[in-house]
Amino acid sequence: MSENSNSTCNEKAFDQFFKSHAKLLRNYIYYKFGDLDQAEDIVQDAFIKLWNNCSKVSLAKAKSYVYTIATNLGISITRHQKVKFKYQDYVIQRKTDINNESPEFIALEKEYMQKLKNAIADLPERQREVFLLSRIDKKTYKEIAELSNVSVKAIEKLMHKALLTLRKKIGNI
């Protein structure tokens, strides 16, 4: 590290720069983003980044550098929080939607799911296998045909029969 007293790599110069600018930068970031703890963290991160890049940043440009770094960190954190809040709102809304379903609806849904499971279990083995690979494992007919060593046309026919049987037993799926 350079021992030039005007270099940010000089510990005394860096320390003096930190003491004269850290509080002002913290206040600036606090006023800009509204969170004191976050502002203190951002200031520390900005000065760490300055120290790590001290050979590239002269003391004359150090103030501009830490303010730019701190502002960009604040913006990144704010964007991240917006995404978190948006997702959190979605989850809360989803839970509210689920909790607002009537007991009658929940009972009907359980009954339907049981009917569906029984109907799938009653399918002939090859039809059940094709149906589950297609609808549950999201395999294409071509992939199922390759797994089963049969033609795509055979898979289409098995799937068609499975769907017809299921429609007869539980209605239109």
GROMACS .gro file of N, CA and C in nm:
model
  519
    1MET      N    1   0.084  -0.119   0.000
    1MET     CA    2   0.000   0.000   0.000
    1MET      C    3   0.087   0.125   0.000
    2SER      N    4   0.040   0.223  -0.066
    2SER     CA    5   0.115   0.346  -0.080
    2SER      C    6   0.120   0.421   0.053
    3GLU      N    7   0.234   0.484   0.078
    3GLU     CA    8   0.247   0.561   0.202
    3GLU      C    9   0.226   0.710   0.177
    4ASN      N   10   0.187   0.748   0.058
    4ASN     CA   11   0.160   0.887   0.024
    4ASN      C   12   0.050   0.939   0.115
    5SER      N   13   0.074   1.050   0.181
    5SER     CA   14  -0.023   1.102   0.278
    5SER      C   15  -0.151   1.152   0.211
    6ASN      N   16  -0.151   1.171   0.080
    6ASN     CA   17  -0.271   1.213   0.008
    6ASN      C   18  -0.342   1.095  -0.057
    7SER      N   19  -0.301   0.974  -0.025
    7SER     CA   20  -0.361   0.854  -0.083
    7SER      C   21  -0.463   0.795   0.013
    8THR      N   22  -0.570   0.739  -0.043
    8THR     CA   23  -0.669   0.673   0.044
    8THR      C   24  -0.614   0.543   0.100
    9CYS      N   25  -0.503   0.496   0.047
    9CYS     CA   26  -0.440   0.374   0.100
    9CYS      C   27  -0.358   0.403   0.225
   10ASN      N   28  -0.329   0.529   0.250
   10ASN     CA   29  -0.258   0.567   0.371
   10ASN      C   30  -0.357   0.560   0.487
   11GLU      N   31  -0.325   0.480   0.588
   11GLU     CA   32  -0.420   0.458   0.699
   11GLU      C   33  -0.459   0.586   0.770
   12LYS      N   34  -0.363   0.673   0.793
   12LYS     CA   35  -0.394   0.799   0.863
   12LYS      C   36  -0.485   0.887   0.779
   13ALA      N   37  -0.456   0.895   0.650
   13ALA     CA   38  -0.538   0.976   0.560
   13ALA      C   39  -0.679   0.916   0.550
   14PHE      N   40  -0.686   0.784   0.540
   14PHE     CA   41  -0.816   0.717   0.532
   14PHE      C   42  -0.895   0.739   0.660
   15ASP      N   43  -0.827   0.723   0.774
   15ASP     CA   44  -0.892   0.742   0.904
   15ASP      C   45  -0.946   0.884   0.917
   16GLN      N   46  -0.866   0.981   0.878
   16GLN     CA   47  -0.909   1.121   0.884
   16GLN      C   48  -1.028   1.146   0.791
   17PHE      N   49  -1.019   1.089   0.670
   17PHE     CA   50  -1.129   1.102   0.574
   17PHE      C   51  -1.257   1.039   0.631
   18PHE      N   52  -1.244   0.921   0.689
   18PHE     CA   53  -1.359   0.852   0.748
   18PHE      C   54  -1.422   0.937   0.858
   19LYS      N   55  -1.339   0.988   0.949
   19LYS     CA   56  -1.390   1.068   1.062
   19LYS      C   57  -1.460   1.196   1.014
   20SER      N   58  -1.410   1.253   0.907
   20SER     CA   59  -1.470   1.379   0.861
   20SER      C   60  -1.593   1.360   0.772
   21HIS      N   61  -1.613   1.239   0.716
   21HIS     CA   62  -1.724   1.220   0.622
   21HIS      C   63  -1.829   1.116   0.662
   22ALA      N   64  -1.796   1.025   0.751
   22ALA     CA   65  -1.886   0.913   0.782
   22ALA      C   66  -2.021   0.960   0.838
   23LYS      N   67  -2.017   1.053   0.932
   23LYS     CA   68  -2.142   1.099   0.994
   23LYS      C   69  -2.230   1.173   0.892
   24LEU      N   70  -2.168   1.258   0.811
   24LEU     CA   71  -2.245   1.331   0.708
   24LEU      C   72  -2.305   1.234   0.607
   25LEU      N   73  -2.227   1.134   0.568
   25LEU     CA   74  -2.277   1.035   0.473
   25LEU      C   75  -2.390   0.954   0.535
   26ARG      N   76  -2.375   0.916   0.662
   26ARG     CA   77  -2.481   0.842   0.729
   26ARG      C   78  -2.610   0.923   0.732
   27ASN      N   79  -2.600   1.050   0.767
   27ASN     CA   80  -2.719   1.136   0.771
   27ASN      C   81  -2.782   1.149   0.633
   28TYR      N   82  -2.699   1.167   0.531
   28TYR     CA   83  -2.748   1.178   0.394
   28TYR      C   84  -2.826   1.053   0.356
   29ILE      N   85  -2.770   0.936   0.381
   29ILE     CA   86  -2.835   0.809   0.347
   29ILE      C   87  -2.960   0.789   0.433
   30TYR      N   88  -2.952   0.826   0.559
   30TYR     CA   89  -3.070   0.815   0.648
   30TYR      C   90  -3.184   0.903   0.595
   31TYR      N   91  -3.154   1.026   0.558
   31TYR     CA   92  -3.257   1.116   0.508
   31TYR      C   93  -3.313   1.067   0.375
   32LYS      N   94  -3.228   1.008   0.294
   32LYS     CA   95  -3.268   0.961   0.161
   32LYS      C   96  -3.354   0.835   0.169
   33PHE      N   97  -3.318   0.741   0.259
   33PHE     CA   98  -3.387   0.611   0.261
   33PHE      C   99  -3.467   0.585   0.389
   34GLY      N  100  -3.447   0.665   0.494
   34GLY     CA  101  -3.534   0.660   0.610
   34GLY      C  102  -3.511   0.550   0.712
   35ASP      N  103  -3.395   0.485   0.709
   35ASP     CA  104  -3.368   0.377   0.806
   35ASP      C  105  -3.227   0.398   0.861
   36LEU      N  106  -3.218   0.435   0.989
   36LEU     CA  107  -3.089   0.470   1.050
   36LEU      C  108  -2.994   0.350   1.055
   37ASP      N  109  -3.043   0.235   1.098
   37ASP     CA  110  -2.957   0.116   1.104
   37ASP      C  111  -2.905   0.079   0.965
   38GLN      N  112  -2.993   0.084   0.870
   38GLN     CA  113  -2.955   0.054   0.732
   38GLN      C  114  -2.853   0.156   0.683
   39ALA      N  115  -2.872   0.282   0.717
   39ALA     CA  116  -2.780   0.388   0.675
   39ALA      C  117  -2.641   0.362   0.732
   40GLU      N  118  -2.633   0.322   0.858
   40GLU     CA  119  -2.502   0.293   0.919
   40GLU      C  120  -2.434   0.174   0.850
   41ASP      N  121  -2.511   0.073   0.818
   41ASP     CA  122  -2.455  -0.043   0.747
   41ASP      C  123  -2.404  -0.003   0.608
   42ILE      N  124  -2.482   0.077   0.540
   42ILE     CA  125  -2.445   0.121   0.405
   42ILE      C  126  -2.316   0.203   0.410
   43VAL      N  127  -2.304   0.292   0.508
   43VAL     CA  128  -2.184   0.374   0.521
   43VAL      C  129  -2.062   0.285   0.544
   44GLN      N  130  -2.078   0.186   0.631
   44GLN     CA  131  -1.965   0.095   0.654
   44GLN      C  132  -1.928   0.020   0.527
   45ASP      N  133  -2.028  -0.028   0.455
   45ASP     CA  134  -2.001  -0.100   0.330
   45ASP      C  135  -1.932  -0.009   0.228
   46ALA      N  136  -1.975   0.116   0.221
   46ALA     CA  137  -1.916   0.210   0.125
   46ALA      C  138  -1.770   0.236   0.160
   47PHE      N  139  -1.740   0.254   0.288
   47PHE     CA  140  -1.601   0.280   0.327
   47PHE      C  141  -1.514   0.155   0.313
   48ILE      N  142  -1.572   0.039   0.334
   48ILE     CA  143  -1.497  -0.087   0.310
   48ILE      C  144  -1.462  -0.097   0.162
   49LYS      N  145  -1.559  -0.065   0.078
   49LYS     CA  146  -1.534  -0.069  -0.066
   49LYS      C  147  -1.427   0.032  -0.106
   50LEU      N  148  -1.430   0.149  -0.044
   50LEU     CA  149  -1.326   0.250  -0.070
   50LEU      C  150  -1.190   0.195  -0.029
   51TRP      N  151  -1.181   0.136   0.088
   51TRP     CA  152  -1.053   0.081   0.135
   51TRP      C  153  -1.004  -0.030   0.042
   52ASN      N  154  -1.095  -0.117  -0.001
   52ASN     CA  155  -1.056  -0.226  -0.090
   52ASN      C  156  -1.011  -0.176  -0.227
   53ASN      N  157  -1.058  -0.059  -0.267
   53ASN     CA  158  -1.021  -0.002  -0.397
   53ASN      C  159  -0.937   0.124  -0.381
   54CYS      N  160  -0.867   0.136  -0.268
   54CYS     CA  161  -0.794   0.260  -0.238
   54CYS      C  162  -0.690   0.295  -0.343
   55SER      N  163  -0.630   0.194  -0.405
   55SER     CA  164  -0.528   0.223  -0.506
   55SER      C  165  -0.588   0.282  -0.633
   56LYS      N  166  -0.717   0.264  -0.653
   56LYS     CA  167  -0.784   0.313  -0.774
   56LYS      C  168  -0.854   0.448  -0.752
   57VAL      N  169  -0.873   0.486  -0.624
   57VAL     CA  170  -0.950   0.606  -0.593
   57VAL      C  171  -0.861   0.706  -0.519
   58SER      N  172  -0.841   0.823  -0.579
   58SER     CA  173  -0.759   0.925  -0.513
   58SER      C  174  -0.839   0.989  -0.399
   59LEU      N  175  -0.769   1.051  -0.308
   59LEU     CA  176  -0.835   1.117  -0.194
   59LEU      C  177  -0.926   1.230  -0.243
   60ALA      N  178  -0.890   1.292  -0.353
   60ALA     CA  179  -0.971   1.401  -0.408
   60ALA      C  180  -1.106   1.350  -0.459
   61LYS      N  181  -1.111   1.225  -0.504
   61LYS     CA  182  -1.236   1.169  -0.557
   61LYS      C  183  -1.306   1.076  -0.459
   62ALA      N  184  -1.249   1.059  -0.343
   62ALA     CA  185  -1.302   0.963  -0.245
   62ALA      C  186  -1.443   1.000  -0.196
   63LYS      N  187  -1.467   1.127  -0.175
   63LYS     CA  188  -1.599   1.169  -0.127
   63LYS      C  189  -1.707   1.134  -0.229
   64SER      N  190  -1.684   1.169  -0.352
   64SER     CA  191  -1.779   1.136  -0.458
   64SER      C  192  -1.797   0.985  -0.467
   65TYR      N  193  -1.687   0.912  -0.453
   65TYR     CA  194  -1.691   0.765  -0.463
   65TYR      C  195  -1.780   0.705  -0.353
   66VAL      N  196  -1.758   0.742  -0.227
   66VAL     CA  197  -1.837   0.681  -0.118
   66VAL      C  198  -1.983   0.723  -0.124
   67TYR      N  199  -2.011   0.846  -0.167
   67TYR     CA  200  -2.151   0.889  -0.180
   67TYR      C  201  -2.221   0.810  -0.292
   68THR      N  202  -2.151   0.789  -0.402
   68THR     CA  203  -2.208   0.712  -0.513
   68THR      C  204  -2.232   0.567  -0.471
   69ILE      N  205  -2.133   0.507  -0.408
   69ILE     CA  206  -2.145   0.368  -0.362
   69ILE      C  207  -2.261   0.357  -0.263
   70ALA      N  208  -2.267   0.446  -0.166
   70ALA     CA  209  -2.371   0.442  -0.064
   70ALA      C  210  -2.510   0.460  -0.125
   71THR      N  211  -2.523   0.553  -0.216
   71THR     CA  212  -2.653   0.576  -0.282
   71THR      C  213  -2.696   0.452  -0.360
   72ASN      N  214  -2.603   0.394  -0.435
   72ASN     CA  215  -2.634   0.274  -0.513
   72ASN      C  216  -2.672   0.157  -0.423
   73LEU      N  217  -2.602   0.141  -0.311
   73LEU     CA  218  -2.637   0.034  -0.216
   73LEU      C  219  -2.778   0.058  -0.160
   74GLY      N  220  -2.807   0.181  -0.126
   74GLY     CA  221  -2.940   0.215  -0.075
   74GLY      C  222  -3.050   0.184  -0.175
   75ILE      N  223  -3.024   0.216  -0.301
   75ILE     CA  224  -3.122   0.188  -0.407
   75ILE      C  225  -3.140   0.038  -0.423
   76SER      N  226  -3.030  -0.036  -0.421
   76SER     CA  227  -3.039  -0.183  -0.434
   76SER      C  228  -3.119  -0.243  -0.320
   77ILE      N  229  -3.092  -0.198  -0.200
   77ILE     CA  230  -3.164  -0.250  -0.084
   77ILE      C  231  -3.313  -0.216  -0.094
   78THR      N  232  -3.343  -0.094  -0.137
   78THR     CA  233  -3.483  -0.052  -0.151
   78THR      C  234  -3.555  -0.137  -0.255
   79ARG      N  235  -3.488  -0.163  -0.368
   79ARG     CA  236  -3.548  -0.249  -0.470
   79ARG      C  237  -3.575  -0.388  -0.415
   80HIS      N  238  -3.476  -0.441  -0.343
   80HIS     CA  239  -3.490  -0.575  -0.286
   80HIS      C  240  -3.608  -0.579  -0.187
   81GLN      N  241  -3.620  -0.475  -0.106
   81GLN     CA  242  -3.731  -0.471  -0.010
   81GLN      C  243  -3.866  -0.462  -0.081
   82LYS      N  244  -3.872  -0.390  -0.192
   82LYS     CA  245  -3.997  -0.382  -0.267
   82LYS      C  246  -4.038  -0.520  -0.316
   83VAL      N  247  -3.940  -0.596  -0.366
   83VAL     CA  248  -3.968  -0.731  -0.414
   83VAL      C  249  -4.015  -0.817  -0.297
   84LYS      N  250  -3.947  -0.806  -0.182
   84LYS     CA  251  -3.987  -0.884  -0.065
   84LYS      C  252  -4.129  -0.849  -0.022
   85PHE      N  253  -4.160  -0.720  -0.017
   85PHE     CA  254  -4.294  -0.678   0.025
   85PHE      C  255  -4.400  -0.724  -0.074
   86LYS      N  256  -4.368  -0.715  -0.203
   86LYS     CA  257  -4.462  -0.759  -0.305
   86LYS      C  258  -4.491  -0.908  -0.289
   87TYR      N  259  -4.387  -0.987  -0.268
   87TYR     CA  260  -4.404  -1.131  -0.249
   87TYR      C  261  -4.480  -1.157  -0.118
   88GLN      N  262  -4.445  -1.084  -0.014
   88GLN     CA  263  -4.511  -1.100   0.115
   88GLN      C  264  -4.660  -1.068   0.103
   89ASP      N  265  -4.693  -0.962   0.030
   89ASP     CA  266  -4.834  -0.927   0.008
   89ASP      C  267  -4.905  -1.038  -0.069
   90TYR      N  268  -4.836  -1.094  -0.168
   90TYR     CA  269  -4.895  -1.204  -0.245
   90TYR      C  270  -4.924  -1.324  -0.154
   91VAL      N  271  -4.828  -1.359  -0.069
   91VAL     CA  272  -4.845  -1.474   0.021
   91VAL      C  273  -4.960  -1.448   0.118
   92ILE      N  274  -4.965  -1.327   0.174
   92ILE     CA  275  -5.073  -1.293   0.268
   92ILE      C  276  -5.208  -1.300   0.197
   93GLN      N  277  -5.215  -1.244   0.076
   93GLN     CA  278  -5.340  -1.247  -0.001
   93GLN      C  279  -5.380  -1.391  -0.031
   94ARG      N  280  -5.283  -1.472  -0.066
   94ARG     CA  281  -5.310  -1.613  -0.099
   94ARG      C  282  -5.364  -1.686   0.025
   95LYS      N  283  -5.302  -1.662   0.140
   95LYS     CA  284  -5.349  -1.725   0.264
   95LYS      C  285  -5.490  -1.678   0.297
   96THR      N  286  -5.516  -1.549   0.274
   96THR     CA  287  -5.649  -1.494   0.299
   96THR      C  288  -5.751  -1.559   0.207
   97ASP      N  289  -5.713  -1.575   0.079
   97ASP     CA  290  -5.803  -1.639  -0.016
   97ASP      C  291  -5.835  -1.782   0.028
   98ILE      N  292  -5.732  -1.853   0.070
   98ILE     CA  293  -5.751  -1.992   0.112
   98ILE      C  294  -5.838  -1.998   0.237
   99ASN      N  295  -5.812  -1.907   0.331
   99ASN     CA  296  -5.888  -1.908   0.455
   99ASN      C  297  -6.032  -1.862   0.437
  100ASN      N  298  -6.060  -1.790   0.327
  100ASN     CA  299  -6.195  -1.742   0.303
  100ASN      C  300  -6.284  -1.845   0.233
  101GLU      N  301  -6.226  -1.957   0.195
  101GLU     CA  302  -6.306  -2.059   0.130
  101GLU      C  303  -6.400  -2.121   0.233
  102SER      N  304  -6.520  -2.147   0.189
  102SER     CA  305  -6.620  -2.199   0.280
  102SER      C  306  -6.590  -2.343   0.317
  103PRO      N  307  -6.635  -2.386   0.434
  103PRO     CA  308  -6.617  -2.525   0.474
  103PRO      C  309  -6.681  -2.621   0.371
  104GLU      N  310  -6.793  -2.577   0.312
  104GLU     CA  311  -6.860  -2.658   0.212
  104GLU      C  312  -6.769  -2.679   0.090
  105PHE      N  313  -6.704  -2.570   0.045
  105PHE     CA  314  -6.613  -2.578  -0.068
  105PHE      C  315  -6.496  -2.673  -0.037
  106ILE      N  316  -6.439  -2.659   0.081
  106ILE     CA  317  -6.326  -2.743   0.122
  106ILE      C  318  -6.368  -2.890   0.125
  107ALA      N  319  -6.487  -2.917   0.178
  107ALA     CA  320  -6.536  -3.055   0.182
  107ALA      C  321  -6.558  -3.111   0.042
  108LEU      N  322  -6.618  -3.030  -0.046
  108LEU     CA  323  -6.639  -3.073  -0.185
  108LEU      C  324  -6.505  -3.098  -0.255
  109GLU      N  325  -6.408  -3.012  -0.229
  109GLU     CA  326  -6.277  -3.029  -0.290
  109GLU      C  327  -6.212  -3.159  -0.244
  110LYS      N  328  -6.221  -3.188  -0.114
  110LYS     CA  329  -6.165  -3.314  -0.062
  110LYS      C  330  -6.236  -3.434  -0.123
  111GLU      N  331  -6.366  -3.424  -0.132
  111GLU     CA  332  -6.444  -3.533  -0.190
  111GLU      C  333  -6.405  -3.555  -0.336
  112TYR      N  334  -6.390  -3.446  -0.410
  112TYR     CA  335  -6.352  -3.455  -0.551
  112TYR      C  336  -6.212  -3.517  -0.564
  113MET      N  337  -6.118  -3.472  -0.481
  113MET     CA  338  -5.981  -3.525  -0.488
  113MET      C  339  -5.980  -3.675  -0.458
  114GLN      N  340  -6.063  -3.718  -0.362
  114GLN     CA  341  -6.070  -3.861  -0.331
  114GLN      C  342  -6.128  -3.939  -0.448
  115LYS      N  343  -6.233  -3.883  -0.510
  115LYS     CA  344  -6.293  -3.945  -0.628
  115LYS      C  345  -6.190  -3.959  -0.740
  116LEU      N  346  -6.113  -3.852  -0.761
  116LEU     CA  347  -6.011  -3.851  -0.865
  116LEU      C  348  -5.903  -3.956  -0.836
  117LYS      N  349  -5.856  -3.963  -0.713
  117LYS     CA  350  -5.755  -4.063  -0.678
  117LYS      C  351  -5.806  -4.205  -0.700
  118ASN      N  352  -5.929  -4.229  -0.659
  118ASN     CA  353  -5.988  -4.363  -0.677
  118ASN      C  354  -6.002  -4.396  -0.826
  119ALA      N  355  -6.048  -4.299  -0.905
  119ALA     CA  356  -6.067  -4.321  -1.048
  119ALA      C  357  -5.932  -4.349  -1.116
  120ILE      N  358  -5.829  -4.275  -1.077
  120ILE     CA  359  -5.695  -4.299  -1.135
  120ILE      C  360  -5.644  -4.438  -1.094
  121ALA      N  361  -5.666  -4.473  -0.968
  121ALA     CA  362  -5.621  -4.604  -0.920
  121ALA      C  363  -5.693  -4.718  -0.993
  122ASP      N  364  -5.818  -4.696  -1.035
  122ASP     CA  365  -5.896  -4.800  -1.105
  122ASP      C  366  -5.860  -4.814  -1.253
  123LEU      N  367  -5.783  -4.719  -1.307
  123LEU     CA  368  -5.744  -4.728  -1.448
  123LEU      C  369  -5.656  -4.852  -1.470
  124PRO      N  370  -5.663  -4.911  -1.589
  124PRO     CA  371  -5.569  -5.019  -1.621
  124PRO      C  372  -5.425  -4.966  -1.606
  125GLU      N  373  -5.334  -5.055  -1.575
  125GLU     CA  374  -5.197  -5.015  -1.541
  125GLU      C  375  -5.131  -4.926  -1.646
  126ARG      N  376  -5.137  -4.960  -1.772
  126ARG     CA  377  -5.072  -4.881  -1.878
  126ARG      C  378  -5.135  -4.743  -1.892
  127GLN      N  379  -5.269  -4.737  -1.883
  127GLN     CA  380  -5.337  -4.607  -1.892
  127GLN      C  381  -5.299  -4.519  -1.773
  128ARG      N  382  -5.300  -4.579  -1.654
  128ARG     CA  383  -5.264  -4.504  -1.533
  128ARG      C  384  -5.121  -4.450  -1.545
  129GLU      N  385  -5.030  -4.535  -1.591
  129GLU     CA  386  -4.890  -4.496  -1.605
  129GLU      C  387  -4.876  -4.378  -1.702
  130VAL      N  388  -4.939  -4.386  -1.817
  130VAL     CA  389  -4.933  -4.280  -1.917
  130VAL      C  390  -4.997  -4.152  -1.862
  131PHE      N  391  -5.113  -4.166  -1.800
  131PHE     CA  392  -5.183  -4.050  -1.745
  131PHE      C  393  -5.096  -3.977  -1.641
  132LEU      N  394  -5.039  -4.052  -1.548
  132LEU     CA  395  -4.958  -3.991  -1.442
  132LEU      C  396  -4.829  -3.929  -1.498
  133LEU      N  397  -4.765  -3.997  -1.592
  133LEU     CA  398  -4.644  -3.941  -1.652
  133LEU      C  399  -4.676  -3.810  -1.725
  134SER      N  400  -4.790  -3.805  -1.792
  134SER     CA  401  -4.827  -3.686  -1.866
  134SER      C  402  -4.873  -3.573  -1.774
  135ARG      N  403  -4.968  -3.601  -1.685
  135ARG     CA  404  -5.030  -3.496  -1.606
  135ARG      C  405  -4.954  -3.459  -1.478
  136ILE      N  406  -4.888  -3.555  -1.416
  136ILE     CA  407  -4.817  -3.527  -1.291
  136ILE      C  408  -4.670  -3.495  -1.317
  137ASP      N  409  -4.603  -3.580  -1.396
  137ASP     CA  410  -4.461  -3.559  -1.423
  137ASP      C  411  -4.436  -3.464  -1.540
  138LYS      N  412  -4.543  -3.419  -1.605
  138LYS     CA  413  -4.535  -3.322  -1.715
  138LYS      C  414  -4.446  -3.370  -1.830
  139LYS      N  415  -4.449  -3.499  -1.857
  139LYS     CA  416  -4.374  -3.555  -1.970
  139LYS      C  417  -4.455  -3.538  -2.097
  140THR      N  418  -4.384  -3.520  -2.208
  140THR     CA  419  -4.452  -3.512  -2.338
  140THR      C  420  -4.484  -3.654  -2.384
  141TYR      N  421  -4.574  -3.665  -2.480
  141TYR     CA  422  -4.607  -3.798  -2.533
  141TYR      C  423  -4.483  -3.864  -2.591
  142LYS      N  424  -4.399  -3.785  -2.655
  142LYS     CA  425  -4.276  -3.839  -2.713
  142LYS      C  426  -4.185  -3.896  -2.605
  143GLU      N  427  -4.170  -3.823  -2.494
  143GLU     CA  428  -4.086  -3.872  -2.383
  143GLU      C  429  -4.144  -4.000  -2.323
  144ILE      N  430  -4.275  -4.003  -2.309
  144ILE     CA  431  -4.340  -4.123  -2.253
  144ILE      C  432  -4.321  -4.240  -2.348
  145ALA      N  433  -4.334  -4.215  -2.478
  145ALA     CA  434  -4.316  -4.321  -2.578
  145ALA      C  435  -4.174  -4.378  -2.570
  146GLU      N  436  -4.075  -4.290  -2.555
  146GLU     CA  437  -3.937  -4.336  -2.544
  146GLU      C  438  -3.916  -4.418  -2.417
  147LEU      N  439  -3.976  -4.374  -2.306
  147LEU     CA  440  -3.965  -4.449  -2.180
  147LEU      C  441  -4.030  -4.588  -2.191
  148SER      N  442  -4.139  -4.595  -2.263
  148SER     CA  443  -4.218  -4.718  -2.271
  148SER      C  444  -4.181  -4.806  -2.390
  149ASN      N  445  -4.093  -4.758  -2.477
  149ASN     CA  446  -4.055  -4.830  -2.598
  149ASN      C  447  -4.175  -4.862  -2.688
  150VAL      N  448  -4.263  -4.763  -2.704
  150VAL     CA  449  -4.378  -4.777  -2.794
  150VAL      C  450  -4.386  -4.649  -2.878
  151SER      N  451  -4.478  -4.647  -2.973
  151SER     CA  452  -4.492  -4.529  -3.058
  151SER      C  453  -4.569  -4.418  -2.986
  152VAL      N  454  -4.553  -4.297  -3.038
  152VAL     CA  455  -4.626  -4.181  -2.984
  152VAL      C  456  -4.775  -4.204  -3.003
  153LYS      N  457  -4.812  -4.263  -3.116
  153LYS     CA  458  -4.954  -4.291  -3.145
  153LYS      C  459  -5.014  -4.382  -3.037
  154ALA      N  460  -4.937  -4.482  -2.991
  154ALA     CA  461  -4.985  -4.573  -2.887
  154ALA      C  462  -5.008  -4.497  -2.757
  155ILE      N  463  -4.919  -4.403  -2.725
  155ILE     CA  464  -4.933  -4.323  -2.603
  155ILE      C  465  -5.056  -4.234  -2.614
  156GLU      N  466  -5.078  -4.175  -2.732
  156GLU     CA  467  -5.196  -4.091  -2.753
  156GLU      C  468  -5.324  -4.172  -2.731
  157LYS      N  469  -5.325  -4.293  -2.781
  157LYS     CA  470  -5.443  -4.380  -2.769
  157LYS      C  471  -5.467  -4.418  -2.622
  158LEU      N  472  -5.359  -4.452  -2.550
  158LEU     CA  473  -5.372  -4.487  -2.408
  158LEU      C  474  -5.422  -4.366  -2.327
  159MET      N  475  -5.370  -4.249  -2.358
  159MET     CA  476  -5.412  -4.127  -2.288
  159MET      C  477  -5.559  -4.097  -2.317
  160HIS      N  478  -5.597  -4.112  -2.442
  160HIS     CA  479  -5.736  -4.089  -2.481
  160HIS      C  480  -5.830  -4.182  -2.402
  161LYS      N  481  -5.795  -4.310  -2.395
  161LYS     CA  482  -5.877  -4.407  -2.320
  161LYS      C  483  -5.883  -4.371  -2.172
  162ALA      N  484  -5.769  -4.330  -2.117
  162ALA     CA  485  -5.764  -4.294  -1.974
  162ALA      C  486  -5.856  -4.174  -1.947
  163LEU      N  487  -5.850  -4.074  -2.033
  163LEU     CA  488  -5.934  -3.955  -2.015
  163LEU      C  489  -6.082  -3.987  -2.029
  164LEU      N  490  -6.115  -4.072  -2.126
  164LEU     CA  491  -6.256  -4.113  -2.141
  164LEU      C  492  -6.306  -4.184  -2.016
  165THR      N  493  -6.225  -4.275  -1.964
  165THR     CA  494  -6.264  -4.350  -1.843
  165THR      C  495  -6.282  -4.256  -1.725
  166LEU      N  496  -6.188  -4.164  -1.707
  166LEU     CA  497  -6.196  -4.070  -1.595
  166LEU      C  498  -6.318  -3.978  -1.609
  167ARG      N  499  -6.348  -3.933  -1.730
  167ARG     CA  500  -6.465  -3.848  -1.751
  167ARG      C  501  -6.594  -3.920  -1.716
  168LYS      N  502  -6.601  -4.047  -1.751
  168LYS     CA  503  -6.719  -4.126  -1.718
  168LYS      C  504  -6.736  -4.138  -1.568
  169LYS      N  505  -6.626  -4.157  -1.495
  169LYS     CA  506  -6.634  -4.179  -1.350
  169LYS      C  507  -6.655  -4.052  -1.270
  170ILE      N  508  -6.590  -3.941  -1.309
  170ILE     CA  509  -6.599  -3.822  -1.224
  170ILE      C  510  -6.642  -3.696  -1.299
  171GLY      N  511  -6.677  -3.706  -1.422
  171GLY     CA  512  -6.720  -3.588  -1.496
  171GLY      C  513  -6.607  -3.533  -1.577
  172ASN      N  514  -6.625  -3.417  -1.635
  172ASN     CA  515  -6.529  -3.355  -1.726
  172ASN      C  516  -6.411  -3.297  -1.649
  173ILE      N  517  -6.290  -3.344  -1.679
  173ILE     CA  518  -6.171  -3.294  -1.609
  173ILE      C  519  -6.112  -3.179  -1.688
   0.00000   0.00000   0.00000
